[in-house]
XYZ file of C-alpha atoms in Angstrom:
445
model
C -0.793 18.862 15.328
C -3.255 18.582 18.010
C -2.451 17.544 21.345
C -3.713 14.240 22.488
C -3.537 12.618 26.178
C -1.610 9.716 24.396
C 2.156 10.288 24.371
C 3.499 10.062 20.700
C 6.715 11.052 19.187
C 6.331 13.528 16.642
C 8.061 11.116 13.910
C 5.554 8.289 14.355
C 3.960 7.494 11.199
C 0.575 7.064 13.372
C -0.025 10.826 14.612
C -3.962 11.441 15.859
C -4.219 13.078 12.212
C -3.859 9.658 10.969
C -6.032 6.859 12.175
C -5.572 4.198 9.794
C -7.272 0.812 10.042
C -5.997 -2.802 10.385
C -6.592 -6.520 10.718
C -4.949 -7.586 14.513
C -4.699 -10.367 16.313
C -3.058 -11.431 19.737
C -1.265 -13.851 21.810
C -4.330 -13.691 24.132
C -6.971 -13.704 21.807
C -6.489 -15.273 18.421
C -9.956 -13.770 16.982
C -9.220 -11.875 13.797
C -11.095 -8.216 14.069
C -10.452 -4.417 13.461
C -8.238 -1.901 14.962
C -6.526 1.922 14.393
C -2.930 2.550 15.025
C -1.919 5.501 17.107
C 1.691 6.215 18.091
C 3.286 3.281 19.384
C -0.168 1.580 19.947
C -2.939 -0.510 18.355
C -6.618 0.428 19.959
C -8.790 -2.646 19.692
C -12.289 -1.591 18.132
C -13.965 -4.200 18.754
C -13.683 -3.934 22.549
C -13.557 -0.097 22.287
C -16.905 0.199 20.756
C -18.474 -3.127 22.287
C -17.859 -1.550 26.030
C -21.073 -0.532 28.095
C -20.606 2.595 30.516
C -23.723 1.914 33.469
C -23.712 5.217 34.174
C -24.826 6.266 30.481
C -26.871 3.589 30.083
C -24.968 3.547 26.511
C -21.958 2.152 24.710
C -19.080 3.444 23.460
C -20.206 3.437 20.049
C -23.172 5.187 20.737
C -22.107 7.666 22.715
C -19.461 8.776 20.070
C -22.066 8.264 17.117
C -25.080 9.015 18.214
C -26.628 9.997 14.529
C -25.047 7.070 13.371
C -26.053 4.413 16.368
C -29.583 3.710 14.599
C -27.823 2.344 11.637
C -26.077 -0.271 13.785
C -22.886 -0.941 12.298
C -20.806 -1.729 15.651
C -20.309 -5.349 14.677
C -18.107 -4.678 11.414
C -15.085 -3.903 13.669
C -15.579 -7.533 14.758
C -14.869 -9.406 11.222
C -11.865 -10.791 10.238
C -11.299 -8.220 7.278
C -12.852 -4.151 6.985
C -14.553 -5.055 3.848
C -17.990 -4.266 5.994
C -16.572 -1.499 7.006
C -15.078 -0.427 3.456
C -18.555 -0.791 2.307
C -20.331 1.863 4.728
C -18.696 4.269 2.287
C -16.262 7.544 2.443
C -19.140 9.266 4.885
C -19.559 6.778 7.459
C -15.438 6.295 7.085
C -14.578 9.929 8.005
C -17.177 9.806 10.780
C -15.623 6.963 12.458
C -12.041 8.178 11.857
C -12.970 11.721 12.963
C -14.947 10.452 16.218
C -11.507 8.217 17.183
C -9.333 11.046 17.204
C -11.552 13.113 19.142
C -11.626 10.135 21.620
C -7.926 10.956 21.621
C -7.702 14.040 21.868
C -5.852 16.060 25.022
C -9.200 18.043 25.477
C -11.190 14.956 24.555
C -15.328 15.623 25.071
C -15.596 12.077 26.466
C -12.821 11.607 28.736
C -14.795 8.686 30.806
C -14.526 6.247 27.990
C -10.915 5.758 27.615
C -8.860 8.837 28.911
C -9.941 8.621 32.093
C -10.962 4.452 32.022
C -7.964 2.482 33.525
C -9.854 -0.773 32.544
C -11.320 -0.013 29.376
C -6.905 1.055 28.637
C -6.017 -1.847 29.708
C -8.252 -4.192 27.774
C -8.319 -2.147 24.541
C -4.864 -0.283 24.212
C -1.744 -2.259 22.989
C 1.638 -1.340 22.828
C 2.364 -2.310 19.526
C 4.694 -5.164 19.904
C 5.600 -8.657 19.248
C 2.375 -10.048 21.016
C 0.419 -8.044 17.611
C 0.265 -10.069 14.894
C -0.959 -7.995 11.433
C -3.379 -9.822 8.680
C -4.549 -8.959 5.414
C -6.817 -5.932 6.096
C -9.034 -6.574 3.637
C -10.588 -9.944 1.736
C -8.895 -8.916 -1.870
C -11.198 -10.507 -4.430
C -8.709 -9.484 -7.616
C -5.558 -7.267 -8.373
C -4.771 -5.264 -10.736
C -1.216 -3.509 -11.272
C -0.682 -0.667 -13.714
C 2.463 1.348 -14.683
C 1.625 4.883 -13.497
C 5.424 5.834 -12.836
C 6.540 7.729 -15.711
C 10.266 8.134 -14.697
C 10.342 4.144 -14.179
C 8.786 3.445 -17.807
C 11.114 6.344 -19.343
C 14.187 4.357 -17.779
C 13.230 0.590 -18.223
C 11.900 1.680 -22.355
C 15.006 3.261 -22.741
C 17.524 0.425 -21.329
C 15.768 -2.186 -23.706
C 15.061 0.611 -26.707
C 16.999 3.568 -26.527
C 15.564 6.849 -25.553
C 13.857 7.223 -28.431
C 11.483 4.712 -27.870
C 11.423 4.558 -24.637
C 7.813 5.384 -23.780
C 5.360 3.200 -26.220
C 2.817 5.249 -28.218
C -0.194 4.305 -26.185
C 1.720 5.191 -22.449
C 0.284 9.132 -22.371
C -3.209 7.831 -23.519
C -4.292 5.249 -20.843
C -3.164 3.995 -18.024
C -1.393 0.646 -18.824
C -2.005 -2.473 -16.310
C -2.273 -6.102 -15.798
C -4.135 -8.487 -13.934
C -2.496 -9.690 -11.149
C -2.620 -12.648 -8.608
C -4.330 -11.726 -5.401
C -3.698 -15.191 -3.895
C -0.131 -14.721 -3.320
C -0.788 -10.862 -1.599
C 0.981 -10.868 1.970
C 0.798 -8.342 4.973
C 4.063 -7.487 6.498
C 4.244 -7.154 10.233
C 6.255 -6.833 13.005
C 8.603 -9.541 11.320
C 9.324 -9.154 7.233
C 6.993 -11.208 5.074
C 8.464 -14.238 3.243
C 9.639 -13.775 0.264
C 10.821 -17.414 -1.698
C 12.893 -17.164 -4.420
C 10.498 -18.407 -7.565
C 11.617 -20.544 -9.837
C 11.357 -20.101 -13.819
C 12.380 -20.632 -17.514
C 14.881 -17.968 -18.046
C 17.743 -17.299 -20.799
C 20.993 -17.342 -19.605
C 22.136 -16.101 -22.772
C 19.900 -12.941 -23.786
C 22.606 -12.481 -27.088
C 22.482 -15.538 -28.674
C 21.222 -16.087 -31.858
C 18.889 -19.124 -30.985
C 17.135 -18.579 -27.461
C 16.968 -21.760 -25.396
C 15.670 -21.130 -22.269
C 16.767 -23.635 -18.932
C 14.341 -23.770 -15.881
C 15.900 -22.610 -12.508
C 16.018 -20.629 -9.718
C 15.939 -16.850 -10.562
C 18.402 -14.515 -10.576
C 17.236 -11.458 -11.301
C 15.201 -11.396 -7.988
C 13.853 -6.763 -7.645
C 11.699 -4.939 -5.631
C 9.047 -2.541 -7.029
C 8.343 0.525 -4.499
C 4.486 1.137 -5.349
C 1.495 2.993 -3.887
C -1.769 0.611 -3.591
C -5.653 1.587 -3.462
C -8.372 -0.538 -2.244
C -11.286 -0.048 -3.857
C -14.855 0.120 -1.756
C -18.245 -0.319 -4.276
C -21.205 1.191 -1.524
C -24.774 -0.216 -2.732
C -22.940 -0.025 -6.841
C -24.438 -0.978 -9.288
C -21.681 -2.677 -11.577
C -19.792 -1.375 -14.621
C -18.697 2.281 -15.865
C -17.422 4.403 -13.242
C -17.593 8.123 -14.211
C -14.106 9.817 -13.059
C -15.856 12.328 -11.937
C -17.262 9.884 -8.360
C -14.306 7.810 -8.944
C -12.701 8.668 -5.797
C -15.883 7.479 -4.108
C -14.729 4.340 -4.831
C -10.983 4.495 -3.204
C -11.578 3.233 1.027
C -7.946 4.005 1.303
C -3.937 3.492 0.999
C -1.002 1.277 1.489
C 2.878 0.833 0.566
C 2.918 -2.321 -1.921
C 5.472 -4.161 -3.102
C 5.351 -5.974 -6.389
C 8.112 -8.276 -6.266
C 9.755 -9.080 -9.602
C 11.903 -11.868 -11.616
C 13.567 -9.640 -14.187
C 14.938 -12.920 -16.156
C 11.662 -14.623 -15.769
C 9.946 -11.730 -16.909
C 12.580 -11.009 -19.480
C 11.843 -14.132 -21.511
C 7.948 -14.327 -20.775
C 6.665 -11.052 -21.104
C 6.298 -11.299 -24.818
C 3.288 -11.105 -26.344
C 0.779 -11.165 -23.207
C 2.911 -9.158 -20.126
C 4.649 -10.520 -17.218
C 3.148 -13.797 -15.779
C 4.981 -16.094 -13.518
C 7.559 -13.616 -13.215
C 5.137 -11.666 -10.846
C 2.843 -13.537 -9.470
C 4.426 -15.492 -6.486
C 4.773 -12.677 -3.993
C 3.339 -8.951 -3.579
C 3.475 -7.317 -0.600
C 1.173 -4.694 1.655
C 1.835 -2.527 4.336
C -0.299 -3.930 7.353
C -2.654 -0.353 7.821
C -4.530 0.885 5.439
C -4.307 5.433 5.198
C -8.003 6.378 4.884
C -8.740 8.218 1.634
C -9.699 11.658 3.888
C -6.299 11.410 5.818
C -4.379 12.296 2.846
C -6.828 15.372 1.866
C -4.310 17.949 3.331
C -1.721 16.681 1.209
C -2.733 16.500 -2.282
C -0.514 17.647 -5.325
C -0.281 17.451 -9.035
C 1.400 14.649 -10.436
C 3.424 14.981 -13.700
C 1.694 16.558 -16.481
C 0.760 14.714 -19.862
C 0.710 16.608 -22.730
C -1.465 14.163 -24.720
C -5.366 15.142 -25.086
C -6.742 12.872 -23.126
C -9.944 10.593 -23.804
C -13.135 12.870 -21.631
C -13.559 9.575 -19.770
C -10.326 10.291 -18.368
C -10.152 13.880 -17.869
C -10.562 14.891 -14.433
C -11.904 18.273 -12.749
C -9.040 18.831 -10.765
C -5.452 18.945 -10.982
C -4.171 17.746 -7.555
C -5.517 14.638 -7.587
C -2.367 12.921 -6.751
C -0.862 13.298 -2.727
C 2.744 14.079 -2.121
C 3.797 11.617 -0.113
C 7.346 11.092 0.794
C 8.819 7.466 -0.274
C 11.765 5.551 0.555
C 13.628 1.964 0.534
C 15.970 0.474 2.742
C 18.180 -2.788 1.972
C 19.417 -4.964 4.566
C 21.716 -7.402 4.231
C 21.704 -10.244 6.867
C 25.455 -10.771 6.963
C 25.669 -7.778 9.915
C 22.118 -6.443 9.329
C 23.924 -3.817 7.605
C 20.813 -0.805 6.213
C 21.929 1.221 3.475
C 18.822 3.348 1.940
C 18.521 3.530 -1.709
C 15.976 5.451 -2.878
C 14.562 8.938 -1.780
C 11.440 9.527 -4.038
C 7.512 10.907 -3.858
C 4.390 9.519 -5.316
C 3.824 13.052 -7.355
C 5.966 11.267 -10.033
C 3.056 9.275 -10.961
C 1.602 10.461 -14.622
C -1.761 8.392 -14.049
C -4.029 8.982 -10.673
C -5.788 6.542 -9.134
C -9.490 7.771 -10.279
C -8.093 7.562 -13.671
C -6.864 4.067 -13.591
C -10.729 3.417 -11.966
C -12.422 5.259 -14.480
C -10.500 3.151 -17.658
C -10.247 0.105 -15.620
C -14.379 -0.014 -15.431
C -14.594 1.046 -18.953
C -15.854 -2.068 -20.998
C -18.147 -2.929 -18.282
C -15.607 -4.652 -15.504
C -17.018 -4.763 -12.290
C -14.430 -3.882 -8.889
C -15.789 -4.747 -5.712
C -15.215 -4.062 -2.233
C -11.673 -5.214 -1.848
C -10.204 -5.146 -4.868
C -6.948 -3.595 -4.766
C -4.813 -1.706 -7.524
C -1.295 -0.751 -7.618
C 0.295 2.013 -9.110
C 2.792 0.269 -10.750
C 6.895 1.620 -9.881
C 7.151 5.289 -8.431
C 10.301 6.171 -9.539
C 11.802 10.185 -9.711
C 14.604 11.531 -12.705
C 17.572 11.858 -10.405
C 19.717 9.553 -9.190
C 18.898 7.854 -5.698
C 15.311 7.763 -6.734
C 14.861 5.071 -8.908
C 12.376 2.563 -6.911
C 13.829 -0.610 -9.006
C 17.420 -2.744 -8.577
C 16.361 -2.899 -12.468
C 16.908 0.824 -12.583
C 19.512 1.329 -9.721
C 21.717 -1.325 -11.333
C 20.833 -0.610 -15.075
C 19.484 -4.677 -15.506
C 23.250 -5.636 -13.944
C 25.617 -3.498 -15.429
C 26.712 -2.151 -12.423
C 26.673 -2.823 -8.476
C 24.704 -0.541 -6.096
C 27.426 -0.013 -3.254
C 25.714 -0.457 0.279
C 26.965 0.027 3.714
C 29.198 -2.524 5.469
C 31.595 -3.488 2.033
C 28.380 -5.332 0.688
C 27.170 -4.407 -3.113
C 23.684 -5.632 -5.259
C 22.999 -6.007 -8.585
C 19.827 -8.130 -7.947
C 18.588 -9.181 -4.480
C 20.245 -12.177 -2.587
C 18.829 -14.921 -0.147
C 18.745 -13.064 3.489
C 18.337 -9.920 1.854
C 15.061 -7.163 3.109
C 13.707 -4.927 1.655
C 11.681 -2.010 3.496
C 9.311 0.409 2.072
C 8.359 3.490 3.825
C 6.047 6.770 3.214
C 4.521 9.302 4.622
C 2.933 12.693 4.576
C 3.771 15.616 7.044
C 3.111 19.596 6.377
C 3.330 22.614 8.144
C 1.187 22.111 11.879
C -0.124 19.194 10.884
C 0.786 15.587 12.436
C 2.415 12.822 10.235
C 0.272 10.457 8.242
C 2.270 7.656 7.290
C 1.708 3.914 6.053
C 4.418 2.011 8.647
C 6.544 -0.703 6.870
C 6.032 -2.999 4.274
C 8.806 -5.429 4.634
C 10.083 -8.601 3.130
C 13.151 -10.917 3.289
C 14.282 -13.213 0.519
C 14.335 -17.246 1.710
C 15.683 -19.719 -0.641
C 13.878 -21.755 -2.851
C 14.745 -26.170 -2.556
C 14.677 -26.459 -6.876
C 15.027 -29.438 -8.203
């Protein structure tokens, strides 16, 4: 990892081969605009690349991008989401990214703009504390989950029928989604999003002979550990994407989490796919992993030994990234962690040009915005499952955590944290932060 003038621990998800971009706020300035994270700071764009050095007659944002100055883009880090920013495209993204880190580098070419700028540090560089407060990153027009994890739909087909049937015949053909609700997407920041217990017709008794279902709280309440992609459309025309510029189309990467009502879901699912039982609560990690920070870590993902479609075959094999996933559960009587699941996104079957390349098929238009998640990343050995479902086999038995406590399902007070990142031989780590959320109780009737 390069050096920068910055100090940052070497286990910080936000090394200067990172950059990723956010949504901040503060307690001193409530205006909604665009920032990177970098160690144990947030550097404010919008003042970065608004300041005006006298003695070069220049700002900040021209003297880093002088080929790019003419275009006059400064003012996108100064809206309340980066979908103007997501919209530049994957050039214009690497530039800026690229021209931040050499701002931050030890040998920096341009130490008069921050390194050496006492005022320009202290207006612009935050410790990344309380007085942050995260937002959506991006304005997320519609959502759209799939079920990418082969190891999760191996386990959940064969708990309901048998191994033998676990995986339905269409699973190794396309990848399998749903539409989701993006109104009820939330950013987790420096405290958990949260997370109310929904409320639902459910069966108490899946076994008998005549279903009746009540209408309650649920309780059945999971966590899904996913990967999500948010899709920018530069100057598209709409319709078809061709797999082959699919990744065009991908701005960049956070942790998601879909949160689930198994005995909502149980009862609903049939014939249409889950409804209510998904759609009160997902959430994102706050800062979203550019698409070219992940380059150096790319990897196959599990191989499908069905023919595939040509619309879905894609020139290369690593077009998945191995990056390193795990889940913590606290409990609030003693906030008492126990981690649960080790696991990496290279157990996905489906990438995420793929799921673009089927999802656009018939003519469906993404946009700028539009985010799509993988669906659960689970692995085949125990300690990875990314599911209570899986962990706890739908309830059969307890998960044991730390401090005497055990979980079939999640309780009120629980949290759940996600966490991933990337990190390889001299290079820094690239990681997402948290994605966190705490169960509150729902007042039903």
């Amino acid at each position: 990892m390069a050096p920068s003038w910055l100090e940052i621990d070497p286990d910080s998800d936000f090394s200067i081969d990172n950059i990723p971009f956010g949504i901040i706020s503060t307690s001193s300035d409530s205006q909604l605009r665009a920032a990177v994270a970098i160690g144990e700071y947030v550097l404010d764009l919008k003042i970065l690349f608004g300041y005006y050095s006298e003695q070069n007659n220049k700002t900040a944002f021209e003297t880093l991008f002088p080929n790019a100055a003419s275009l006059n883009f400064h003012h996108v880090f100064a809206q309340s989401t980066l979908n103007q920013f997501a919209d530049l495209g994957p050039s214009i993204h690497g530039e800026v990214r690229c021209g931040i880190r050499t701002l931050l580098l030890a040998d920096t070419m341009y130490p008069q703009l921050l390194k050496d700028n006492a005022p320009l540090r202290q207006a612009a560089l935050y410790p990344n504390d309380s007085n942050i407060t995260m937002h959506l990153p991006m304005a997320i027009g519609d959502y759209t989950d799939f079920y990418a994890g082969y190891h999760h739909a191996f386990a959940v087909g064969k708990m309901f029928r048998g191994a033998a049937n676990a995986i339905q015949p269409n699973y190794t053909h396309l990848p399998v989604g749903y539409h989701g609700r993006a109104s009820t997407i939330g950013v987790s920041g420096a405290s958990p999003a949260r997370i109310v217990r929904p409320v639902g017709q459910i069966i108490l008794d899946p076994t008998a002979e005549v279903k009746t279902p009540i209408t309650g709280l649920s309780r059945k309440l999971d966590f899904e550990l996913e990967l999500g992609c948010f899709i920018s459309r530069p100057g598209s025309s709409p319709g078809r994407v061709d797999i082959r510029s699919a990744e065009a189309n991908i701005f960049g990467y956070v942790l998601l989490n879909d949160w689930s009502a198994r005995d909502i879901q149980a009862w609903e699912y049939v014939p249409l796919g889950p409804f209510n039982s998904k759609n009160f609560a997902t959430t994102i990690s706050p800062w979203v992993v550019l698409a070219s920070a992940l380059e150096p870590y790319r990897a196959e993902g599990i191989p499908n030994p069905t023919p595939l479609q040509d619309y879905l075959k894609e020139e290369r094999e690593d077009a998945f990234f191995d990056i390193k996933l795990e889940v913590d559960l606290i409990v609030l009587v003693g906030d008492v962690t126990t981690n649960i699941c080790h696991t990496s996104s290279t157990n996905l079957m489906w990438s995420f040009p793929q799921m673009i390349a089927h999802h656009t098929l018939g003519g469906c238009e993404l946009r700028t915005g539009d985010l799509l998640g993988s669906g659960t990343i689970s692995g085949p050995h125990v300690g990875e499952s990314g599911s209570l479902l899986e962990l706890s086999e739908n309830g059969k038995k307890e998960v044991l955590l730390a401090g005497m406590e055990a979980r079939t399902f999640l309780k009120d007070g629980d949290t759940v944290v996600l966490r991933g990142y990337c990190k390889g031989a001299g290079g820094g780590r690239v990681g997402f932060g948290e994605c966190k959320g705490r169960i509150y109780p729902a007042h039903w009737p």
